[in-house]
Amino acid sequence: MKTLCRYTRRMSAFLRRHYVGSRLMNFAVHAAAAVTVLVLGFLVAYIVVRGVPNLKPSLFALQYTSDNQSMLPAIINTCTMTFISLLLAVPFGVGAAIDLTEYARRGSRLTRLVQMTTQTLSGIPSIVYGLFGMLMFNNALQLGYSMLSGALTLAIMILPLIMRTTQEALSAVPDMYREGSFGLGAGKLRTVFFVVLPSAMPGILSGVILAIGRIVGETAALMYTSGTVAKVAGLMDSGTMLALHMYKQASEGLYLNEAYATSVVLLVLVLLINLLSAKTAKLMMKGRG
Amino acid sequence: MNSSNAFEVRGMNLHYGSFHALKNIHLDIPKNQITALIGPSGCGKSTFLRSLNRMNDLVEGCRIDGDIRMDGEDIYGKIDVNHLRKRVGMVFQKPNPFPMSIYDNVAYGPRTHGVKNKPQLDALVEKSLKDAAIWDEVKDRLKKSALGLSGGQQQRLCIARALAAQPEVILMDEPTSALDPISTSHIEELALTLKDQYTIIIVTHNMQQAARISDRTVFFLLGEVIESGETEQIFSSPRDKRTEDYITGRFG
Ligand SMILES: Nc1ncnc2c1ncn2[C@@H]1O[C@H](COP(=O)(O)OP(=O)(O)O)[C@@H](O)[C@H]1O
Ligand SMILES: [Mg+2]
């Protein structure tokens, strides 16, 4: 008790002495926050101001020609690509994460190896994935420039992300839920699928949404895999995505206005995804908590 | 094996790695009675309780030898662990309802064990909630999340959830230590009404609680059973000096 008192007294003396310092610190933190918001606000405002006046109905025609620069095919392809990539990556990513957190022994050599691999993989620049995808899927597997090649490449790219977020979500589920389930005579499988996984769902979902964000904004990994053809593409056709479409418009220098218009749509799309994810997470929490 | 015993434990030893947590335990747990496990923190009460439904299997490095029989059957032999845990239900120290609806919580056990028929499930849920003395408080909100209940209600829900699996034995590990006095007395009354149908083994830190509700008391100290017998006898004329010191509050 005495030691505690002494400790408290010393602590408050310290705080008094450093009062000015802490005020300064406080200010710095607020300033940093303000700068962040300002930069972001400026960015959005700039894109909106430059882009919105260029949003013409012709930009949403089903057919792209070099005259009307329609982005509708790119929008549709973006949706297709997101869907296929997730379809490929989510089952594997979530499955692997379940295996590692719920089945493999904690801290075993295998888990550590996979941990290290996923960490390394998530640090690799996406152009490397693009080149790998081109060599592997386009050439070796002879898929050519196609949505499938692109989706496979993206799936590999987002796999570590999905695995990591799922693992984190699963580890955050309190052990007392698992014990409660085992205590009622439920087996491992039932416990994982009916108790652990539903509890971890908001976390898993937020990982999937992060992944969607990466897919929608991806260019480098797709340039050499799914290609840049501005047409509504089937699985085996080459088709461009929104971000890549915009990159092409801007880099050619001829369609800068259209590029800004495209970026407005891209921005809105990303915002929508975020909004949707927040809503979904909230809805899921409401069903439980 | 005496058929009036739910459990018979003979020469049981338990190690956590190199730590000898339970030492040469011999104990009979009679059916349809409340057995209280008392003793200072860390003496192995929870460990003993959790070895009766093999929850210690989940702990890495935990090793058990000796003989634990339930109705004459070696529960560490070739048995179905999930079936054992269905027969031996458990209520934990901290209320741990699943993050799902009240109904789904109670239906979890029966569903696990193959009850799919909706009317049958409804009836079982209602009966379990009534037996756990919480039906009146939740009957209008069965589809609401169990996490919205108070701590005391959550614990009674967990008891209902355990009952719904239709166990023979219920293990309770300090079920009232996280609850207020009123919720505590609810649970104590509940335990008394349940003992006609179930064998109850309850770990408690609270001497009065042990004296109030249990038929038999087992006193643990440093991983050993020092004394066990009728609660009356243990509290009025303990045979061992250490038991007397503990129940009169000289240590613990
Ligand atoms: N999972 C575990 N691993 C290692 N030691 C443990 C574990 N659980 C409990 N113990 C040790 O076993 C002893 C008995 O613990 P426990 O059964 O929880 O005691 P009680 O419930 O009587 O307070 C304590 O010394 C505790 O530190
Ligand atoms: Mg304990």
Coordinates of C-alpha atoms and ligand atoms in Angstrom, one line a residue:
Chain A
M1 CA 0.0 0.0 0.0
K2 CA 2.8 2.4 1.0
T3 CA 4.7 1.7 -2.1
L4 CA 1.6 2.3 -4.1
C5 CA 1.1 5.7 -2.5
R6 CA 4.6 6.6 -3.1
Y7 CA 4.3 5.5 -6.7
T8 CA 1.2 7.6 -7.2
R9 CA 2.8 10.7 -5.7
R10 CA 5.8 10.4 -7.9
M11 CA 3.6 9.8 -10.9
S12 CA 1.6 13.0 -10.4
A13 CA 4.7 15.0 -9.8
F14 CA 6.0 13.7 -13.1
L15 CA 2.8 14.6 -14.8
R16 CA 2.9 18.2 -13.4
R17 CA 6.5 18.6 -14.4
H18 CA 5.6 17.4 -17.9
Y19 CA 2.4 19.3 -18.2
V20 CA 3.7 21.6 -20.8
G21 CA 5.2 18.7 -22.7
S22 CA 1.9 16.8 -22.7
R23 CA 0.0 19.9 -23.9
L24 CA 2.5 20.1 -26.8
M25 CA 2.0 16.4 -27.5
N26 CA -1.7 16.8 -27.5
F27 CA -1.5 19.6 -30.0
A28 CA 0.8 17.6 -32.2
V29 CA -1.6 14.7 -32.3
H30 CA -4.5 16.9 -33.2
A31 CA -2.4 18.6 -35.9
A32 CA -1.5 15.3 -37.4
A33 CA -5.1 14.3 -37.5
A34 CA -6.1 17.6 -39.1
V35 CA -3.4 17.3 -41.8
T36 CA -4.6 13.8 -42.7
V37 CA -8.2 14.8 -43.0
L38 CA -7.2 17.9 -45.0
V39 CA -5.1 16.0 -47.5
L40 CA -7.8 13.4 -48.0
G41 CA -10.5 16.1 -48.4
F42 CA -8.4 18.0 -50.9
L43 CA -7.8 14.8 -52.9
V44 CA -11.5 13.9 -53.0
A45 CA -12.5 17.5 -53.8
Y46 CA -9.9 17.7 -56.6
I47 CA -11.1 14.5 -58.2
V48 CA -14.8 15.5 -57.9
V49 CA -14.2 19.0 -59.3
R50 CA -12.2 17.7 -62.3
G51 CA -14.2 14.6 -62.9
V52 CA -17.9 15.3 -62.3
P53 CA -18.3 17.9 -65.2
N54 CA -16.8 15.2 -67.5
L55 CA -19.4 12.6 -66.5
K56 CA -21.4 12.2 -69.7
P57 CA -24.1 9.6 -70.5
S58 CA -22.0 8.4 -73.4
L59 CA -19.4 7.2 -70.9
F60 CA -21.8 4.6 -69.8
A61 CA -22.6 3.1 -73.1
L62 CA -22.4 -0.6 -73.5
Q63 CA -20.0 -0.3 -76.3
Y64 CA -16.6 1.3 -76.0
T65 CA -15.2 3.1 -79.0
S66 CA -12.2 5.3 -79.1
D67 CA -14.6 8.2 -79.6
N68 CA -16.9 7.8 -76.6
Q69 CA -14.4 6.1 -74.2
S70 CA -17.2 4.3 -72.4
M71 CA -16.3 2.9 -69.0
L72 CA -19.3 0.6 -68.6
P73 CA -17.5 -2.5 -69.9
A74 CA -14.7 -1.8 -67.4
I75 CA -17.2 -1.4 -64.6
I76 CA -18.9 -4.7 -65.4
N77 CA -15.5 -6.4 -65.7
T78 CA -14.5 -5.1 -62.4
C79 CA -17.5 -6.7 -60.8
T80 CA -16.9 -10.0 -62.6
M81 CA -13.3 -10.0 -61.7
T82 CA -14.0 -9.2 -58.0
F83 CA -16.5 -12.0 -57.8
I84 CA -14.3 -14.6 -59.4
S85 CA -11.2 -13.7 -57.4
L86 CA -13.1 -13.9 -54.2
L87 CA -14.7 -17.1 -55.2
L88 CA -11.2 -18.5 -55.7
A89 CA -9.5 -17.0 -52.8
V90 CA -12.0 -16.9 -49.9
P91 CA -12.6 -20.6 -49.5
F92 CA -8.9 -21.4 -49.5
G93 CA -7.9 -18.4 -47.3
V94 CA -10.6 -19.0 -44.7
G95 CA -10.0 -22.7 -44.8
A96 CA -6.3 -22.4 -44.3
A97 CA -6.8 -20.0 -41.5
I98 CA -9.3 -22.3 -39.8
D99 CA -6.8 -25.1 -40.1
L100 CA -4.0 -23.1 -38.7
T101 CA -5.8 -21.6 -35.7
E102 CA -8.2 -24.3 -34.8
Y103 CA -6.5 -27.6 -35.8
A104 CA -2.7 -27.2 -36.1
R105 CA -0.8 -27.1 -32.8
R106 CA -0.2 -23.5 -31.8
G107 CA 3.3 -22.4 -32.4
S108 CA 4.2 -25.6 -34.3
R109 CA 6.8 -25.4 -37.0
L110 CA 4.2 -25.6 -39.8
T111 CA 2.2 -22.7 -38.4
R112 CA 5.3 -20.6 -38.1
L113 CA 6.4 -21.4 -41.6
V114 CA 3.0 -20.5 -43.0
Q115 CA 2.9 -17.3 -40.9
M116 CA 6.2 -16.3 -42.3
T117 CA 5.2 -17.1 -45.9
T118 CA 2.0 -15.1 -45.7
Q119 CA 3.8 -12.1 -44.2
T120 CA 6.4 -12.2 -46.9
L121 CA 3.8 -12.7 -49.6
S122 CA 1.7 -9.7 -48.5
G123 CA 4.8 -7.5 -48.8
I124 CA 5.5 -8.3 -52.5
P125 CA 4.6 -5.5 -55.0
S126 CA 1.7 -6.4 -57.2
I127 CA 3.7 -6.1 -60.4
V128 CA 5.6 -9.2 -59.3
Y129 CA 2.3 -11.0 -59.0
G130 CA 1.4 -9.7 -62.4
L131 CA 4.6 -11.1 -64.0
F132 CA 4.2 -14.4 -62.2
G133 CA 0.6 -14.6 -63.4
M134 CA 1.6 -13.9 -66.9
L135 CA 4.3 -16.6 -66.9
M136 CA 2.2 -19.1 -65.0
F137 CA -1.4 -18.7 -66.3
N138 CA -1.2 -16.9 -69.6
N139 CA 1.8 -18.8 -70.9
A140 CA 2.5 -22.1 -69.0
L141 CA -1.2 -23.0 -68.6
Q142 CA -2.0 -21.3 -72.0
L143 CA -5.0 -19.3 -70.7
G144 CA -3.8 -16.3 -72.6
Y145 CA -4.9 -12.8 -71.8
S146 CA -8.1 -13.6 -70.0
M147 CA -10.3 -12.7 -67.0
L148 CA -9.5 -16.1 -65.6
S149 CA -5.7 -15.4 -65.6
G150 CA -6.4 -12.1 -64.0
A151 CA -8.7 -13.6 -61.4
L152 CA -6.2 -16.4 -60.6
T153 CA -3.4 -13.8 -60.2
L154 CA -5.5 -11.6 -57.9
A155 CA -6.7 -14.6 -55.9
I156 CA -3.0 -15.5 -55.1
M157 CA -2.4 -11.8 -54.3
I158 CA -5.2 -11.5 -51.8
L159 CA -4.9 -14.9 -50.3
P160 CA -2.4 -13.9 -47.6
L161 CA -4.5 -10.9 -46.7
I162 CA -7.6 -13.0 -46.2
M163 CA -5.7 -15.7 -44.3
R164 CA -4.2 -13.2 -42.0
T165 CA -7.4 -11.3 -41.2
T166 CA -9.3 -14.5 -40.7
Q167 CA -6.6 -15.9 -38.4
E168 CA -6.8 -12.7 -36.4
A169 CA -10.6 -12.9 -36.2
L170 CA -10.5 -16.5 -35.1
S171 CA -7.9 -16.0 -32.5
A172 CA -10.0 -13.1 -31.1
V173 CA -12.9 -15.5 -30.4
P174 CA -12.8 -16.1 -26.6
D175 CA -11.8 -19.7 -25.6
M176 CA -14.8 -19.8 -23.3
Y177 CA -17.1 -20.2 -26.3
R178 CA -15.1 -23.2 -27.5
E179 CA -15.2 -24.7 -24.0
G180 CA -18.9 -24.1 -23.8
S181 CA -19.4 -26.0 -27.0
F182 CA -17.1 -28.9 -26.2
G183 CA -18.7 -29.1 -22.8
L184 CA -22.1 -29.8 -24.4
G185 CA -20.6 -32.7 -26.3
A186 CA -20.1 -30.9 -29.6
G187 CA -17.1 -32.1 -31.7
K188 CA -14.4 -29.9 -33.2
L189 CA -16.1 -29.5 -36.5
R190 CA -19.4 -28.4 -35.0
T191 CA -17.7 -26.1 -32.6
V192 CA -15.7 -24.4 -35.4
F193 CA -18.6 -24.0 -37.8
F194 CA -21.5 -23.2 -35.5
V195 CA -19.8 -21.2 -32.7
V196 CA -16.3 -20.0 -33.6
L197 CA -16.9 -19.0 -37.3
P198 CA -20.1 -17.0 -36.7
S199 CA -18.4 -15.1 -33.9
A200 CA -15.4 -14.3 -36.2
M201 CA -17.6 -13.4 -39.1
P202 CA -17.4 -9.6 -38.8
G203 CA -13.6 -9.8 -38.7
I204 CA -13.5 -12.2 -41.7
L205 CA -15.8 -9.9 -43.6
S206 CA -13.7 -6.9 -43.0
G207 CA -10.7 -8.9 -44.4
V208 CA -12.8 -9.7 -47.5
I209 CA -13.7 -6.1 -47.9
L210 CA -10.0 -5.0 -47.7
A211 CA -9.4 -7.6 -50.4
I212 CA -12.2 -6.2 -52.5
G213 CA -10.6 -2.8 -52.1
R214 CA -7.3 -4.1 -53.4
I215 CA -8.9 -5.9 -56.3
V216 CA -10.9 -2.9 -57.5
G217 CA -7.9 -0.6 -57.3
E218 CA -5.4 -3.1 -58.9
T219 CA -3.6 -2.3 -62.1
A220 CA -0.1 -3.8 -62.2
A221 CA -1.2 -7.4 -61.5
L222 CA -3.7 -7.2 -64.4
M223 CA -1.9 -5.4 -67.1
Y224 CA -0.1 -8.6 -68.3
T225 CA -2.8 -11.1 -67.2
S226 CA -6.3 -10.0 -68.1
G227 CA -5.1 -7.2 -70.4
T228 CA -6.7 -4.0 -71.4
V229 CA -9.4 -4.7 -73.9
A230 CA -12.3 -2.4 -73.2
K231 CA -15.1 -4.9 -73.8
V232 CA -17.5 -6.8 -71.5
A233 CA -15.5 -9.9 -71.1
G234 CA -16.3 -13.5 -70.5
L235 CA -14.2 -15.8 -68.4
M236 CA -11.7 -16.6 -71.2
D237 CA -11.7 -13.2 -72.8
S238 CA -9.3 -10.3 -72.2
G239 CA -11.1 -7.5 -70.4
T240 CA -10.0 -4.3 -68.7
M241 CA -10.8 -3.1 -65.2
L242 CA -11.8 0.4 -64.1
A243 CA -8.4 1.3 -62.6
L244 CA -6.5 0.0 -65.6
H245 CA -8.9 1.7 -67.9
M246 CA -8.2 5.0 -66.2
Y247 CA -4.5 4.4 -66.3
K248 CA -4.7 3.9 -70.0
Q249 CA -6.8 7.0 -70.6
A250 CA -4.4 9.1 -68.5
S251 CA -1.2 7.6 -69.9
E252 CA -2.1 8.1 -73.5
G253 CA -2.6 11.8 -72.6
L254 CA -5.6 12.2 -75.0
Y255 CA -8.4 11.4 -72.6
L256 CA -7.4 13.1 -69.4
N257 CA -10.9 14.5 -68.8
E258 CA -12.4 11.0 -69.3
A259 CA -9.8 9.7 -66.9
Y260 CA -11.0 12.1 -64.2
A261 CA -14.5 11.0 -64.8
T262 CA -13.5 7.4 -64.5
S263 CA -11.7 8.2 -61.2
V264 CA -14.9 9.7 -59.8
V265 CA -16.7 6.5 -60.5
L266 CA -13.8 4.5 -59.0
L267 CA -13.9 6.7 -55.9
V268 CA -17.7 6.3 -55.5
L269 CA -17.3 2.5 -56.0
V270 CA -14.7 2.3 -53.2
L271 CA -16.8 4.4 -50.9
L272 CA -19.9 2.3 -51.6
I273 CA -17.9 -0.9 -50.8
N274 CA -16.8 0.6 -47.5
L275 CA -20.3 1.8 -46.6
L276 CA -21.7 -1.5 -47.5
S277 CA -19.2 -3.3 -45.4
A278 CA -19.8 -1.1 -42.4
K279 CA -23.5 -1.8 -42.8
T280 CA -23.0 -5.5 -43.1
A281 CA -20.7 -5.7 -40.1
K282 CA -23.2 -3.7 -38.1
L283 CA -26.1 -5.8 -39.1
M284 CA -24.2 -9.0 -38.2
M285 CA -23.3 -7.5 -34.8
K286 CA -26.9 -6.6 -34.2
G287 CA -28.0 -10.2 -34.7
R288 CA -25.6 -11.2 -32.0
G289 CA -24.9 -8.5 -29.5
Chain B
M1 CA -18.7 -50.4 -8.4
N2 CA -21.4 -49.3 -6.1
S3 CA -24.4 -48.4 -8.3
S4 CA -25.4 -45.5 -6.0
N5 CA -22.2 -43.7 -7.1
A6 CA -22.0 -41.5 -10.2
F7 CA -18.2 -41.5 -10.1
E8 CA -15.6 -43.6 -8.5
V9 CA -12.0 -42.3 -8.6
R10 CA -9.1 -44.5 -7.7
G11 CA -5.5 -43.6 -7.5
M12 CA -5.8 -40.7 -9.9
N13 CA -2.8 -38.5 -10.6
L14 CA -2.7 -35.5 -12.9
H15 CA 0.3 -33.7 -14.3
Y16 CA 0.5 -30.4 -16.2
G17 CA 3.8 -31.1 -17.9
S18 CA 6.1 -31.7 -14.9
F19 CA 3.7 -30.1 -12.4
H20 CA 2.0 -32.6 -10.2
A21 CA -1.5 -31.0 -9.9
L22 CA -3.6 -33.9 -8.4
K23 CA -2.0 -36.5 -6.2
N24 CA -3.4 -40.0 -5.6
I25 CA -7.1 -39.1 -5.5
H26 CA -9.5 -41.6 -4.1
L27 CA -13.1 -40.4 -4.1
D28 CA -16.7 -41.6 -4.5
I29 CA -19.3 -39.2 -5.8
P30 CA -22.8 -40.4 -5.0
K31 CA -25.7 -40.0 -7.4
N32 CA -28.5 -37.4 -6.9
Q33 CA -26.6 -35.5 -4.3
I34 CA -24.7 -32.2 -4.3
T35 CA -21.0 -32.6 -3.7
A36 CA -19.1 -29.5 -2.9
L37 CA -15.4 -29.2 -3.6
I38 CA -13.7 -26.7 -1.4
G39 CA -10.1 -25.6 -0.8
P40 CA -7.8 -22.6 -1.3
S41 CA -7.1 -21.2 -4.8
G42 CA -4.8 -23.3 -6.9
C43 CA -5.4 -26.6 -4.9
G44 CA -6.8 -28.4 -7.9
K45 CA -10.6 -28.1 -7.6
S46 CA -11.2 -27.0 -11.2
T47 CA -8.6 -29.4 -12.5
F48 CA -10.4 -32.3 -10.7
L49 CA -13.8 -31.1 -12.0
R50 CA -12.6 -30.8 -15.5
S51 CA -11.1 -34.3 -15.5
L52 CA -14.6 -35.7 -14.9
N53 CA -15.8 -34.6 -18.4
R54 CA -12.3 -34.8 -19.9
M55 CA -12.1 -31.0 -20.6
N56 CA -8.4 -31.4 -19.6
D57 CA -8.0 -33.2 -22.9
L58 CA -7.9 -29.7 -24.4
V59 CA -4.9 -28.7 -22.3
E60 CA -1.6 -29.5 -24.0
G61 CA 0.8 -31.4 -21.8
C62 CA -1.9 -32.6 -19.4
R63 CA -1.5 -36.2 -18.4
I64 CA -3.8 -38.3 -16.3
D65 CA -3.3 -41.8 -14.8
G66 CA -5.3 -43.8 -12.4
D67 CA -8.9 -44.8 -12.7
I68 CA -12.0 -42.7 -13.1
R69 CA -15.2 -44.7 -13.6
M70 CA -18.7 -43.4 -14.4
D71 CA -21.3 -46.1 -13.8
G72 CA -18.5 -48.6 -13.8
E73 CA -17.1 -47.5 -17.2
D74 CA -13.5 -46.2 -17.4
I75 CA -14.0 -42.7 -18.8
Y76 CA -10.4 -42.5 -20.0
G77 CA -10.8 -45.8 -21.8
K78 CA -12.3 -46.5 -25.3
I79 CA -15.3 -44.2 -25.0
D80 CA -16.8 -41.5 -27.1
V81 CA -15.7 -38.2 -25.4
N82 CA -18.5 -36.2 -27.0
H83 CA -21.0 -38.7 -25.5
L84 CA -19.3 -38.4 -22.1
R85 CA -19.6 -34.6 -22.2
K86 CA -23.3 -35.0 -23.1
R87 CA -23.8 -37.1 -20.0
V88 CA -21.6 -34.8 -17.9
G89 CA -22.7 -31.2 -18.4
M90 CA -20.7 -28.2 -17.3
V91 CA -21.4 -24.7 -16.0
F92 CA -18.4 -22.4 -16.0
Q93 CA -17.2 -19.8 -13.6
K94 CA -17.8 -16.9 -16.0
P95 CA -21.2 -17.1 -17.7
N96 CA -20.5 -18.0 -21.3
P97 CA -23.6 -18.0 -23.4
F98 CA -22.9 -18.2 -27.1
P99 CA -23.3 -15.0 -29.1
M100 CA -26.6 -16.2 -30.6
S101 CA -30.3 -16.1 -29.6
I102 CA -31.5 -17.4 -26.3
Y103 CA -33.4 -20.1 -28.1
D104 CA -30.4 -21.2 -30.1
N105 CA -28.2 -21.3 -27.0
V106 CA -30.5 -23.8 -25.3
A107 CA -31.1 -25.7 -28.5
Y108 CA -27.4 -26.1 -29.2
G109 CA -27.0 -29.3 -27.1
P110 CA -30.0 -31.1 -28.4
R111 CA -29.2 -30.1 -32.0
T112 CA -25.7 -31.4 -31.5
H113 CA -27.1 -34.7 -30.4
G114 CA -29.5 -35.0 -33.4
V115 CA -32.8 -33.5 -32.2
K116 CA -34.2 -31.9 -35.4
N117 CA -37.9 -32.1 -34.9
K118 CA -39.1 -28.5 -34.3
P119 CA -41.9 -29.2 -31.8
Q120 CA -39.7 -31.6 -29.8
L121 CA -37.0 -28.9 -29.8
D122 CA -39.4 -26.2 -28.7
A123 CA -40.6 -28.4 -25.9
L124 CA -37.1 -29.2 -24.7
V125 CA -36.1 -25.6 -24.8
E126 CA -39.1 -24.6 -22.8
K127 CA -38.6 -27.3 -20.2
S128 CA -35.0 -26.6 -19.8
L129 CA -35.6 -22.9 -19.3
K130 CA -38.3 -23.6 -16.8
D131 CA -36.1 -26.1 -14.9
A132 CA -33.4 -23.4 -14.8
A133 CA -36.0 -20.9 -13.4
I134 CA -35.5 -18.4 -16.1
W135 CA -38.5 -19.1 -18.4
D136 CA -40.7 -16.3 -17.2
E137 CA -37.9 -13.8 -17.7
V138 CA -37.1 -14.8 -21.3
K139 CA -40.2 -16.4 -22.8
D140 CA -41.0 -13.2 -24.7
R141 CA -37.5 -12.7 -26.1
L142 CA -36.4 -16.2 -27.1
K143 CA -35.2 -14.9 -30.5
K144 CA -33.2 -12.0 -28.9
S145 CA -29.4 -12.3 -28.3
A146 CA -28.4 -14.0 -25.1
L147 CA -25.7 -11.4 -24.6
G148 CA -28.5 -8.9 -23.6
L149 CA -29.2 -10.7 -20.4
S150 CA -27.8 -9.8 -17.0
G151 CA -24.9 -11.8 -15.5
G152 CA -27.2 -13.8 -13.3
Q153 CA -29.7 -14.5 -16.1
Q154 CA -26.8 -15.5 -18.4
Q155 CA -25.6 -18.0 -15.8
R156 CA -29.1 -19.5 -15.4
L157 CA -29.3 -19.6 -19.2
C158 CA -26.0 -21.6 -19.2
I159 CA -27.6 -24.0 -16.7
A160 CA -30.6 -24.3 -19.0
R161 CA -28.3 -24.9 -21.9
A162 CA -26.6 -27.7 -20.0
L163 CA -29.9 -29.2 -18.9
A164 CA -31.2 -29.3 -22.5
A165 CA -28.4 -31.7 -23.4
Q166 CA -30.1 -34.1 -21.0
P167 CA -27.1 -34.9 -18.8
E168 CA -26.9 -37.1 -15.8
V169 CA -24.2 -35.1 -14.0
I170 CA -23.8 -31.3 -13.9
L171 CA -20.4 -29.9 -13.0
M172 CA -20.4 -26.3 -11.7
D173 CA -17.1 -24.4 -11.3
E174 CA -17.7 -21.5 -9.0
P175 CA -20.9 -20.7 -10.8
T176 CA -21.8 -17.8 -8.6
S177 CA -18.4 -16.2 -8.1
A178 CA -19.2 -13.6 -10.7
L179 CA -22.7 -12.9 -9.6
D180 CA -24.5 -10.6 -7.1
P181 CA -26.1 -12.0 -3.9
I182 CA -29.6 -12.2 -5.3
S183 CA -28.5 -14.1 -8.5
T184 CA -26.4 -16.3 -6.2
S185 CA -29.3 -17.3 -4.1
H186 CA -31.3 -18.0 -7.3
I187 CA -28.6 -20.4 -8.5
E188 CA -28.4 -22.0 -5.0
E189 CA -32.1 -22.7 -4.9
L190 CA -31.9 -24.0 -8.4
A191 CA -29.1 -26.5 -7.5
L192 CA -31.3 -27.8 -4.6
T193 CA -34.3 -28.4 -6.9
L194 CA -32.1 -30.0 -9.6
K195 CA -30.5 -32.7 -7.4
D196 CA -33.6 -34.9 -7.5
Q197 CA -32.9 -35.5 -11.2
Y198 CA -29.2 -34.9 -11.5
T199 CA -25.9 -35.5 -9.7
I200 CA -24.3 -32.1 -9.0
I201 CA -20.7 -31.4 -8.3
I202 CA -20.0 -27.8 -7.4
V203 CA -16.7 -26.0 -6.8
T204 CA -17.1 -23.1 -4.4
H205 CA -15.0 -20.6 -2.6
N206 CA -17.8 -19.8 -0.3
M207 CA -18.0 -21.9 2.9
Q208 CA -21.6 -20.8 3.7
Q209 CA -22.6 -21.9 0.2
A210 CA -21.1 -25.3 0.7
A211 CA -22.7 -25.7 4.0
R212 CA -26.1 -24.4 2.7
I213 CA -26.5 -26.5 -0.3
S214 CA -24.3 -29.6 -0.4
D215 CA -24.8 -33.1 1.0
R216 CA -21.2 -34.0 0.9
T217 CA -18.0 -31.9 1.0
V218 CA -14.5 -32.6 -0.3
F219 CA -11.6 -30.6 1.0
F220 CA -8.7 -30.2 -1.3
L221 CA -5.3 -28.9 -0.4
L222 CA -2.2 -28.6 -2.7
G223 CA -3.6 -31.3 -5.0
E224 CA -4.6 -33.7 -2.4
V225 CA -7.9 -34.7 -0.9
I226 CA -7.5 -34.0 2.8
E227 CA -10.9 -35.0 3.9
S228 CA -14.3 -35.9 2.4
G229 CA -17.6 -36.8 3.9
E230 CA -21.1 -35.6 4.9
T231 CA -21.2 -31.8 4.8
E232 CA -22.6 -31.7 8.4
Q233 CA -19.8 -33.8 9.7
I234 CA -17.1 -31.8 7.8
F235 CA -18.4 -28.5 9.1
S236 CA -19.2 -29.6 12.7
S237 CA -16.4 -32.0 13.5
P238 CA -13.7 -32.1 10.9
R239 CA -11.2 -35.0 11.4
D240 CA -8.2 -33.2 10.1
K241 CA -6.7 -30.1 11.6
R242 CA -6.1 -28.5 8.2
T243 CA -9.8 -28.9 7.3
E244 CA -10.8 -27.2 10.5
D245 CA -8.3 -24.4 9.9
Y246 CA -9.6 -23.8 6.4
I247 CA -13.4 -23.8 7.2
T248 CA -12.9 -21.6 10.2
G249 CA -11.1 -19.1 8.0
R250 CA -7.6 -19.5 9.4
F251 CA -6.2 -19.7 5.9
G252 CA -7.4 -19.7 2.3
Ligands
LIG1 N1 -3.6 -25.4 -18.0 C1 -2.7 -25.4 -17.0 N2 -1.4 -25.6 -17.2 C2 -0.5 -25.7 -16.2 N3 -0.8 -25.6 -14.9 C3 -2.1 -25.4 -14.6 C4 -3.1 -25.3 -15.6 N4 -4.4 -25.2 -15.1 C5 -4.1 -25.2 -13.7 N5 -2.8 -25.3 -13.4 C6 -2.2 -25.4 -12.1 O1 -2.8 -26.4 -11.4 C7 -3.0 -26.1 -10.1 C8 -4.5 -26.3 -9.8 O2 -5.3 -25.3 -10.5 P1 -6.8 -25.3 -10.4 O3 -7.4 -26.6 -10.6 O4 -7.3 -24.2 -11.4 O5 -7.1 -24.8 -9.0 P2 -8.4 -24.3 -8.3 O6 -9.5 -24.4 -9.2 O7 -8.5 -25.1 -7.0 O8 -8.2 -22.8 -7.9 C9 -2.6 -24.6 -9.9 O9 -1.3 -24.6 -9.3 C10 -2.5 -24.1 -11.3 O10 -1.5 -23.2 -11.4
MG2 MG -10.8 -22.9 -10.1

